[in-house]
mmCIF file of C-alpha atoms in Angstrom:
data_model
loop_
_atom_site.group_PDB
_atom_site.id
_atom_site.type_symbol
_atom_site.label_atom_id
_atom_site.label_comp_id
_atom_site.label_asym_id
_atom_site.label_seq_id
_atom_site.Cartn_x
_atom_site.Cartn_y
_atom_site.Cartn_z
ATOM 1 C CA MET M 18 8.159 -8.964 6.183
ATOM 2 C CA PHE M 19 10.467 -9.335 3.199
ATOM 3 C CA HIS M 20 11.688 -5.982 1.909
ATOM 4 C CA ILE M 21 12.890 -5.070 -1.570
ATOM 5 C CA ILE M 22 14.586 -1.823 -2.476
ATOM 6 C CA ILE M 23 13.802 -0.184 -5.797
ATOM 7 C CA PRO M 24 16.999 -0.507 -7.808
ATOM 8 C CA MET M 25 16.721 2.759 -9.694
ATOM 9 C CA LYS M 26 14.865 6.032 -9.976
ATOM 10 C CA LYS M 27 12.661 6.768 -12.970
ATOM 11 C CA HIS M 28 15.287 8.767 -14.847
ATOM 12 C CA ARG M 29 17.858 6.042 -14.298
ATOM 13 C CA LEU M 30 15.394 3.460 -15.569
ATOM 14 C CA THR M 31 14.796 5.508 -18.728
ATOM 15 C CA ALA M 32 18.537 5.777 -19.272
ATOM 16 C CA LEU M 33 18.940 2.045 -18.772
ATOM 17 C CA ILE M 34 16.294 1.289 -21.390
ATOM 18 C CA ALA M 35 18.029 3.614 -23.848
ATOM 19 C CA LEU M 36 21.387 1.947 -23.177
ATOM 20 C CA CYS M 37 19.818 -1.483 -23.661
ATOM 21 C CA VAL M 38 18.451 -0.453 -27.058
ATOM 22 C CA LEU M 39 21.804 1.031 -28.132
ATOM 23 C CA PHE M 40 23.645 -2.053 -26.908
ATOM 24 C CA PHE M 41 21.388 -4.444 -28.745
ATOM 25 C CA ALA M 42 21.519 -2.305 -31.895
ATOM 26 C CA GLY M 43 25.288 -2.769 -31.951
ATOM 27 C CA CYS M 44 25.010 -6.544 -31.700
ATOM 28 C CA THR M 45 23.105 -7.312 -34.901
ATOM 29 C CA ASN M 46 25.861 -9.623 -36.124
ATOM 30 C CA ASP M 47 25.139 -12.055 -33.313
ATOM 31 C CA ASP M 48 22.858 -14.806 -34.588
ATOM 32 C CA ASP M 49 21.548 -15.338 -31.050
ATOM 33 C CA PHE M 50 20.559 -11.703 -30.587
ATOM 34 C CA VAL M 51 16.939 -11.073 -29.543
ATOM 35 C CA ALA M 52 15.847 -7.419 -29.575
ATOM 36 C CA PRO M 53 13.795 -6.636 -26.458
ATOM 37 C CA ALA M 54 10.071 -6.181 -26.158
ATOM 38 C CA PHE M 55 8.777 -3.907 -23.413
ATOM 39 C CA LEU M 56 6.292 -4.077 -20.546
ATOM 40 C CA HIS M 57 4.486 -0.929 -19.410
ATOM 41 C CA ILE M 58 2.286 -0.661 -16.318
ATOM 42 C CA GLU M 59 0.766 2.729 -15.578
ATOM 43 C CA ALA M 60 -0.915 2.218 -12.188
ATOM 44 C CA ILE M 61 -2.468 -0.259 -9.760
ATOM 45 C CA ASP M 62 -5.596 0.472 -7.741
ATOM 46 C CA LEU M 63 -7.491 -1.328 -4.987
ATOM 47 C CA VAL M 64 -11.055 -2.505 -5.664
ATOM 48 C CA PRO M 65 -13.672 -4.572 -3.772
ATOM 49 C CA PRO M 66 -13.429 -8.348 -4.257
ATOM 50 C CA ALA M 67 -15.832 -9.975 -6.703
ATOM 51 C CA THR M 68 -17.425 -12.036 -3.902
ATOM 52 C CA ASN M 69 -18.026 -11.625 -0.163
ATOM 53 C CA PRO M 70 -16.681 -8.093 0.393
ATOM 54 C CA ILE M 71 -16.521 -6.902 3.985
ATOM 55 C CA THR M 72 -18.033 -3.631 2.800
ATOM 56 C CA LEU M 73 -18.603 -1.800 -0.459
ATOM 57 C CA GLU M 74 -17.866 1.608 1.093
ATOM 58 C CA GLU M 75 -15.188 3.183 -1.090
ATOM 59 C CA GLY M 76 -13.161 4.337 1.919
ATOM 60 C CA PHE M 77 -12.249 0.748 2.725
ATOM 61 C CA TYR M 78 -10.384 0.612 -0.606
ATOM 62 C CA THR M 79 -8.287 3.767 -0.469
ATOM 63 C CA SER M 80 -4.666 2.942 -1.225
ATOM 64 C CA ASP M 81 -1.293 4.224 -2.384
ATOM 65 C CA ILE M 82 0.359 1.478 -4.427
ATOM 66 C CA VAL M 83 3.573 3.116 -5.621
ATOM 67 C CA ALA M 84 5.503 0.169 -7.047
ATOM 68 C CA CYS M 85 5.247 -3.491 -7.947
ATOM 69 C CA TYR M 86 7.400 -6.568 -8.072
ATOM 70 C CA VAL M 87 7.122 -8.262 -11.489
ATOM 71 C CA ALA M 88 7.862 -11.811 -12.640
ATOM 72 C CA ALA M 89 7.052 -13.765 -15.817
ATOM 73 C CA HIS M 90 6.477 -17.451 -16.515
ATOM 74 C CA TYR M 91 7.609 -18.626 -19.935
ATOM 75 C CA PRO M 92 6.467 -21.846 -21.662
ATOM 76 C CA GLY M 93 8.632 -24.867 -20.894
ATOM 77 C CA THR M 94 10.058 -23.470 -17.652
ATOM 78 C CA SER M 95 9.301 -24.590 -14.102
ATOM 79 C CA HIS M 96 9.867 -21.271 -12.367
ATOM 80 C CA LEU M 97 9.025 -17.591 -12.504
ATOM 81 C CA ASP M 98 11.619 -15.336 -14.109
ATOM 82 C CA THR M 99 12.134 -12.284 -11.915
ATOM 83 C CA LEU M 100 12.082 -8.937 -13.716
ATOM 84 C CA GLY M 101 12.457 -6.770 -10.606
ATOM 85 C CA LEU M 102 10.708 -4.151 -8.495
ATOM 86 C CA PHE M 103 9.765 -0.943 -10.300
ATOM 87 C CA GLN M 104 8.204 2.357 -9.331
ATOM 88 C CA LEU M 105 4.896 3.116 -11.045
ATOM 89 C CA PRO M 106 4.468 4.071 -13.833
ATOM 90 C CA PHE M 107 7.281 2.237 -15.606
ATOM 91 C CA THR M 108 8.418 0.685 -18.878
ATOM 92 C CA VAL M 109 10.966 -2.139 -18.737
ATOM 93 C CA PRO M 110 12.582 -4.359 -21.401
ATOM 94 C CA ILE M 111 11.654 -8.047 -21.633
ATOM 95 C CA LEU M 112 14.409 -10.158 -23.163
ATOM 96 C CA HIS M 113 11.983 -12.677 -24.615
ATOM 97 C CA ASP M 114 10.466 -13.105 -28.061
ATOM 98 C CA GLY M 115 7.372 -15.295 -28.175
ATOM 99 C CA PRO M 116 4.504 -16.438 -25.947
ATOM 100 C CA ILE M 117 4.333 -15.877 -22.183
ATOM 101 C CA ASP M 118 2.247 -18.123 -19.950
ATOM 102 C CA TYR M 119 1.501 -15.303 -17.530
ATOM 103 C CA ILE M 120 2.943 -12.242 -15.805
ATOM 104 C CA GLN M 121 2.704 -12.018 -12.013
ATOM 105 C CA VAL M 122 2.501 -8.571 -10.399
ATOM 106 C CA TYR M 123 2.903 -8.050 -6.645
ATOM 107 C CA PRO M 124 1.763 -4.602 -5.376
ATOM 108 C CA ALA M 125 4.276 -2.743 -3.197
ATOM 109 C CA VAL M 126 3.761 0.183 -0.816
ATOM 110 C CA ARG M 127 5.781 2.645 1.250
ATOM 111 C CA GLN M 128 6.163 1.035 4.653
ATOM 112 C CA SER M 129 5.549 3.524 7.468
ATOM 113 C CA GLY M 130 6.012 6.408 5.052
ATOM 114 C CA SER M 131 9.519 5.384 3.954
ATOM 115 C CA SER M 132 10.215 5.514 0.219
ATOM 116 C CA SER M 133 13.311 3.358 0.733
ATOM 117 C CA ARG M 134 11.332 0.430 2.132
ATOM 118 C CA LEU M 135 8.914 -0.974 -0.434
ATOM 119 C CA PRO M 136 7.779 -4.466 0.550
ATOM 120 C CA PHE M 137 5.263 -6.504 -1.380
ATOM 121 C CA TYR M 138 2.137 -5.710 0.660
ATOM 122 C CA THR M 139 0.936 -9.202 1.510
ATOM 123 C CA PHE M 140 -2.560 -7.974 2.395
ATOM 124 C CA TYR M 141 -3.101 -7.360 -1.333
ATOM 125 C CA SER M 142 -3.643 -10.207 -3.776
ATOM 126 C CA PRO M 143 -0.998 -10.682 -6.485
ATOM 127 C CA ILE M 144 -2.237 -9.857 -9.989
ATOM 128 C CA THR M 145 -1.970 -12.554 -12.658
ATOM 129 C CA ILE M 146 -2.021 -11.336 -16.272
ATOM 130 C CA ARG M 147 -2.785 -13.982 -18.896
ATOM 131 C CA LYS M 148 -4.207 -11.867 -21.724
ATOM 132 C CA HIS M 149 -3.337 -8.576 -23.359
ATOM 133 C CA THR M 150 -5.993 -6.112 -24.498
ATOM 134 C CA PHE M 151 -4.906 -3.558 -27.095
ATOM 135 C CA THR M 152 -6.511 -1.149 -29.576
ATOM 136 C CA ILE M 153 -5.630 -0.605 -33.231
ATOM 137 C CA ASP M 154 -7.471 2.044 -35.291
ATOM 138 C CA GLY M 155 -10.265 2.195 -32.731
ATOM 139 C CA THR M 156 -10.800 -1.584 -32.607
ATOM 140 C CA THR M 157 -10.092 -3.459 -29.370
ATOM 141 C CA TYR M 158 -8.427 -6.863 -29.503
ATOM 142 C CA THR M 159 -7.733 -9.419 -26.762
ATOM 143 C CA ASP M 160 -4.830 -11.764 -27.325
ATOM 144 C CA THR M 161 -2.815 -14.226 -25.311
ATOM 145 C CA LEU M 162 0.419 -12.770 -23.967
ATOM 146 C CA PHE M 163 2.959 -12.611 -26.738
ATOM 147 C CA THR M 164 6.040 -10.437 -26.942
ATOM 148 C CA ARG M 165 7.530 -9.451 -30.276
ATOM 149 C CA SER M 166 10.801 -7.561 -30.602
ATOM 150 C CA GLY M 167 10.155 -3.842 -30.303
ATOM 151 C CA ASP M 168 6.520 -4.217 -29.216
ATOM 152 C CA THR M 169 5.160 -2.981 -25.874
ATOM 153 C CA LEU M 170 2.731 -4.878 -23.677
ATOM 154 C CA ARG M 171 0.865 -1.920 -22.204
ATOM 155 C CA PHE M 172 -1.424 -2.051 -19.177
ATOM 156 C CA ASP M 173 -2.932 1.240 -18.071
ATOM 157 C CA THR M 174 -4.444 0.388 -14.662
ATOM 158 C CA LEU M 175 -4.338 -3.024 -13.021
ATOM 159 C CA HIS M 176 -6.641 -3.950 -10.142
ATOM 160 C CA THR M 177 -6.004 -5.797 -6.893
ATOM 161 C CA THR M 178 -8.028 -6.347 -3.729
ATOM 162 C CA TYR M 179 -7.527 -7.363 -0.107
ATOM 163 C CA ASN M 180 -6.629 -11.023 0.347
ATOM 164 C CA LEU M 181 -9.196 -11.675 3.066
ATOM 165 C CA THR M 182 -8.677 -15.430 2.901
ATOM 166 C CA LEU M 183 -5.291 -15.002 4.580
ATOM 167 C CA SER M 184 -5.853 -11.729 6.451
ATOM 168 C CA ASP M 185 -7.983 -10.585 9.390
ATOM 169 C CA VAL M 186 -9.593 -7.157 9.636
ATOM 170 C CA HIS M 187 -9.671 -6.359 13.342
ATOM 171 C CA MET M 188 -11.259 -2.946 12.995
ATOM 172 C CA TYR M 189 -12.217 -0.398 10.386
ATOM 173 C CA GLU M 190 -13.590 3.095 10.849
ATOM 174 C CA LEU M 191 -14.669 4.998 7.735
ATOM 175 C CA PHE M 192 -16.504 7.808 9.568
ATOM 176 C CA GLU M 193 -19.540 7.330 7.344
ATOM 177 C CA PRO M 194 -22.996 8.261 8.739
ATOM 178 C CA THR M 195 -24.545 4.922 7.717
ATOM 179 C CA ALA M 196 -21.688 2.574 8.626
ATOM 180 C CA SER M 197 -19.526 4.063 11.354
ATOM 181 C CA ALA M 198 -18.987 2.367 14.712
ATOM 182 C CA LEU M 199 -17.027 5.442 15.863
ATOM 183 C CA TYR M 200 -14.131 3.666 17.511
ATOM 184 C CA PHE M 201 -12.393 6.957 18.305
ATOM 185 C CA ASP M 202 -12.292 9.094 21.447
ATOM 186 C CA SER M 203 -11.569 12.848 21.556
ATOM 187 C CA VAL M 204 -12.222 13.547 17.864
ATOM 188 C CA THR M 205 -14.858 15.586 16.062
ATOM 189 C CA TRP M 206 -16.887 13.454 13.670
ATOM 190 C CA ASN M 207 -17.660 15.568 10.617
ATOM 191 C CA ARG M 208 -20.587 13.469 9.374
ATOM 192 C CA PHE M 209 -21.630 15.305 6.225
ATOM 193 C CA ALA M 210 -18.588 16.946 4.657
ATOM 194 C CA PRO M 211 -17.975 15.231 1.292
ATOM 195 C CA ASP M 212 -15.888 18.136 -0.007
ATOM 196 C CA GLU M 213 -13.496 17.820 2.939
ATOM 197 C CA ALA M 214 -13.422 14.031 3.406
ATOM 198 C CA CYS M 215 -10.856 11.804 1.763
ATOM 199 C CA SER M 216 -13.749 9.669 0.501
ATOM 200 C CA GLY M 217 -17.463 9.355 1.132
ATOM 201 C CA GLN M 218 -19.354 11.744 3.407
ATOM 202 C CA GLY M 219 -17.414 11.998 6.632
ATOM 203 C CA TYR M 220 -14.057 12.202 8.367
ATOM 204 C CA ALA M 221 -12.688 12.933 11.850
ATOM 205 C CA SER M 222 -10.736 15.965 12.965
ATOM 206 C CA VAL M 223 -8.809 17.140 16.012
ATOM 207 C CA HIS M 224 -8.420 20.883 16.556
ATOM 208 C CA VAL M 225 -5.144 22.044 18.095
ATOM 209 C CA PRO M 226 -5.108 25.557 19.608
ATOM 210 C CA ASP M 227 -1.891 27.533 19.770
ATOM 211 C CA THR M 228 -1.937 27.268 23.578
ATOM 212 C CA LEU M 229 -1.416 23.478 23.660
ATOM 213 C CA GLU M 230 1.754 21.619 22.740
ATOM 214 C CA ARG M 231 0.095 18.191 22.631
ATOM 215 C CA VAL M 232 -3.474 17.012 21.994
ATOM 216 C CA PRO M 233 -4.131 13.252 22.466
ATOM 217 C CA PHE M 234 -6.828 11.110 20.836
ATOM 218 C CA ALA M 235 -7.252 7.344 20.658
ATOM 219 C CA ILE M 236 -8.989 4.244 19.347
ATOM 220 C CA ASN M 237 -11.158 3.188 22.270
ATOM 221 C CA THR M 238 -10.986 -0.602 21.983
ATOM 222 C CA ASP M 239 -8.630 -3.427 22.932
ATOM 223 C CA PHE M 240 -7.023 -5.562 20.222
ATOM 224 C CA TYR M 241 -6.009 -9.197 20.709
ATOM 225 C CA ILE M 242 -3.462 -10.675 18.294
ATOM 226 C CA THR M 243 -1.850 -13.510 20.230
ATOM 227 C CA ASP M 244 0.212 -14.955 17.357
ATOM 228 C CA ALA M 245 3.585 -13.188 17.512
ATOM 229 C CA THR M 246 4.443 -14.250 13.943
ATOM 230 C CA ARG M 247 1.610 -12.315 12.299
ATOM 231 C CA ALA M 248 2.263 -9.120 10.362
ATOM 232 C CA VAL M 249 0.208 -6.258 11.831
ATOM 233 C CA TYR M 250 -0.529 -3.030 9.949
ATOM 234 C CA LEU M 251 -2.529 0.101 10.627
ATOM 235 C CA GLU M 252 -3.802 1.934 7.547
ATOM 236 C CA LEU M 253 -5.245 5.430 7.510
ATOM 237 C CA ASP M 254 -5.708 8.495 5.343
ATOM 238 C CA SER M 255 -4.523 11.772 6.836
ATOM 239 C CA ARG M 256 -4.431 15.464 5.975
ATOM 240 C CA SER M 257 -2.919 17.597 8.708
ATOM 241 C CA ASP M 258 -1.592 21.039 9.465
ATOM 242 C CA LEU M 259 0.651 19.704 12.233
ATOM 243 C CA PRO M 260 2.596 16.482 12.821
ATOM 244 C CA PHE M 261 1.049 13.748 14.924
ATOM 245 C CA GLU M 262 2.415 10.586 16.494
ATOM 246 C CA ILE M 263 1.091 7.018 16.677
ATOM 247 C CA TYR M 264 1.572 4.949 19.851
ATOM 248 C CA MET M 265 1.016 1.385 21.034
ATOM 249 C CA GLU M 266 0.033 0.662 24.629
ATOM 250 C CA ALA M 267 0.379 -2.843 26.118
ATOM 251 C CA ALA M 268 2.025 -4.853 28.888
ATOM 252 C CA TYR M 269 5.547 -6.253 28.706
ATOM 253 C CA VAL M 270 4.559 -9.107 31.037
ATOM 254 C CA ALA M 271 1.126 -10.745 31.174
ATOM 255 C CA GLY M 272 -0.919 -9.253 34.006
ATOM 256 C CA SER M 273 1.412 -6.313 34.611
ATOM 257 C CA SER M 274 0.727 -2.624 34.082
ATOM 258 C CA THR M 275 0.836 -1.248 30.555
ATOM 259 C CA ASP M 276 3.446 0.966 28.937
ATOM 260 C CA VAL M 277 3.361 3.191 25.861
ATOM 261 C CA GLN M 278 5.765 3.019 22.912
ATOM 262 C CA ARG M 279 5.906 5.438 20.014
ATOM 263 C CA VAL M 280 5.480 3.785 16.601
ATOM 264 C CA MET M 281 6.083 6.694 14.217
ATOM 265 C CA VAL M 282 5.367 10.334 13.470
ATOM 266 C CA ILE M 283 3.223 11.419 10.519
ATOM 267 C CA TYR M 284 4.252 14.766 9.077
ATOM 268 C CA PRO M 285 1.900 17.506 7.845
ATOM 269 C CA SER M 286 0.392 17.204 4.372
ATOM 270 C CA GLU M 287 -1.807 19.654 2.480
ATOM 271 C CA LYS M 288 -3.352 16.767 0.536
ATOM 272 C CA TRP M 289 -4.828 13.499 1.731
ATOM 273 C CA GLN M 290 -2.149 10.823 1.989
ATOM 274 C CA HIS M 291 -2.587 7.086 2.582
ATOM 275 C CA ILE M 292 -0.236 5.650 5.212
ATOM 276 C CA TYR M 293 0.691 1.998 5.823
ATOM 277 C CA VAL M 294 2.028 1.712 9.382
ATOM 278 C CA ASN M 295 3.931 -1.468 10.246
ATOM 279 C CA LEU M 296 3.141 -2.188 13.910
ATOM 280 C CA GLY M 297 5.068 -5.462 13.984
ATOM 281 C CA ARG M 298 8.363 -4.214 15.424
ATOM 282 C CA THR M 299 6.676 -2.302 18.244
ATOM 283 C CA TRP M 300 4.276 -5.156 18.954
ATOM 284 C CA SER M 301 7.235 -7.552 19.273
ATOM 285 C CA TRP M 302 8.384 -5.674 22.392
ATOM 286 C CA PHE M 303 5.170 -6.467 24.284
ATOM 287 C CA ASN M 304 3.571 -9.608 25.676
ATOM 288 C CA HIS M 305 1.423 -11.204 22.985
ATOM 289 C CA THR M 306 -1.084 -12.775 25.369
ATOM 290 C CA SER M 307 -2.072 -9.260 26.488
ATOM 291 C CA PRO M 308 -4.290 -6.847 24.565
ATOM 292 C CA PHE M 309 -2.959 -3.642 23.056
ATOM 293 C CA ARG M 310 -4.404 -0.241 22.265
ATOM 294 C CA ILE M 311 -3.522 2.377 19.650
ATOM 295 C CA SER M 312 -3.408 6.067 20.456
ATOM 296 C CA PHE M 313 -2.326 9.305 18.798
ATOM 297 C CA ALA M 314 -1.150 12.774 19.752
ATOM 298 C CA ALA M 315 -1.065 15.982 17.739
ATOM 299 C CA LEU M 316 2.228 17.809 18.260
ATOM 300 C CA ASN M 317 2.451 21.586 18.410
ATOM 301 C CA VAL M 318 5.903 22.580 19.650
ATOM 302 C CA GLU M 319 5.834 25.768 17.563
ATOM 303 C CA GLY M 320 2.650 27.057 19.184
ATOM 304 C CA ARG M 321 0.501 27.199 16.034
ATOM 305 C CA THR M 322 -3.199 26.626 15.493
ATOM 306 C CA GLY M 323 -4.076 23.708 13.230
ATOM 307 C CA ASP M 324 -6.169 20.622 12.588
ATOM 308 C CA ILE M 325 -5.462 16.913 12.239
ATOM 309 C CA ARG M 326 -7.838 15.161 9.816
ATOM 310 C CA ILE M 327 -8.101 11.374 9.501
ATOM 311 C CA ASP M 328 -10.297 9.043 7.467
ATOM 312 C CA ASN M 329 -10.599 5.367 6.516
ATOM 313 C CA VAL M 330 -8.731 3.801 9.440
ATOM 314 C CA ARG M 331 -8.277 0.017 9.538
ATOM 315 C CA LEU M 332 -6.204 -2.498 11.500
ATOM 316 C CA LEU M 333 -5.225 -5.756 9.785
ATOM 317 C CA SER M 334 -3.061 -8.777 10.442
ATOM 318 C CA THR M 335 -1.912 -11.690 8.304
ATOM 319 C CA ALA M 336 0.051 -14.885 8.792
ATOM 320 C CA ILE M 337 1.871 -14.276 5.517
ATOM 321 C CA THR M 338 4.963 -12.191 6.209
ATOM 322 C CA ASN M 339 6.627 -12.681 2.784
#
């Protein structure tokens, strides 16, 4: 998986824009000077595809797209011009005055909870923008992309979806009464609790008493992904009073006994959080002709009472590693 690091925090980006404007304002004697236009993107969300969705249950489309990689294609050029990777929402200068063929936006996420690792999430389809919709005095206009000095191309919320042409969904568990296969062992399925669930009607929980330091639970199925080059991710929503760990169990040698490796720890959160867990590094340690399993354990070293809550779990793989 190709990783890109955000080059600046929001306040640094704002300062950079201000410096750009001041710099260009001092260069008005240059006949070649082009004052910048600006691009603003507020947010990106995940929606069902227009055709052949795996499911329309909203839990399958929970997401946390925190950044995006942006490029533009200008008339008369044979390549995309890279603008960079920016944390949402953002406003960036475009040093171009005139028409734009299209703007390409690649959604990026926090990999395994790390804000310093923000890869383009190849399971999501890139977004191609060819038109600009704007409102003047209550009237909405749709125009081809065109940047004029000082103007802002503003996009409030862009939409992407899973690229299921290139990706496989090996399992999904939304804990919904009408659609759940209940892949999990040792959890309580709260079937009708819409006020507590991340989305829909249900979610799963694991109660941890103060007398236990560790409470395990697991996905009770074997997964077969024999292509070692595929990117493998686990996605889930969690809200927990205590930390819990994610593990992979598989064999190092085909036909031998299995071993367990820790993938990562998820820390407590008072609000629902969407996690993208990269299983690729851990999976690379095992034999790829053998199946693997995924398990979890609530951790309670401080001897407290608490609950682990999970929702909208899915396991995906793709041949595109970017």
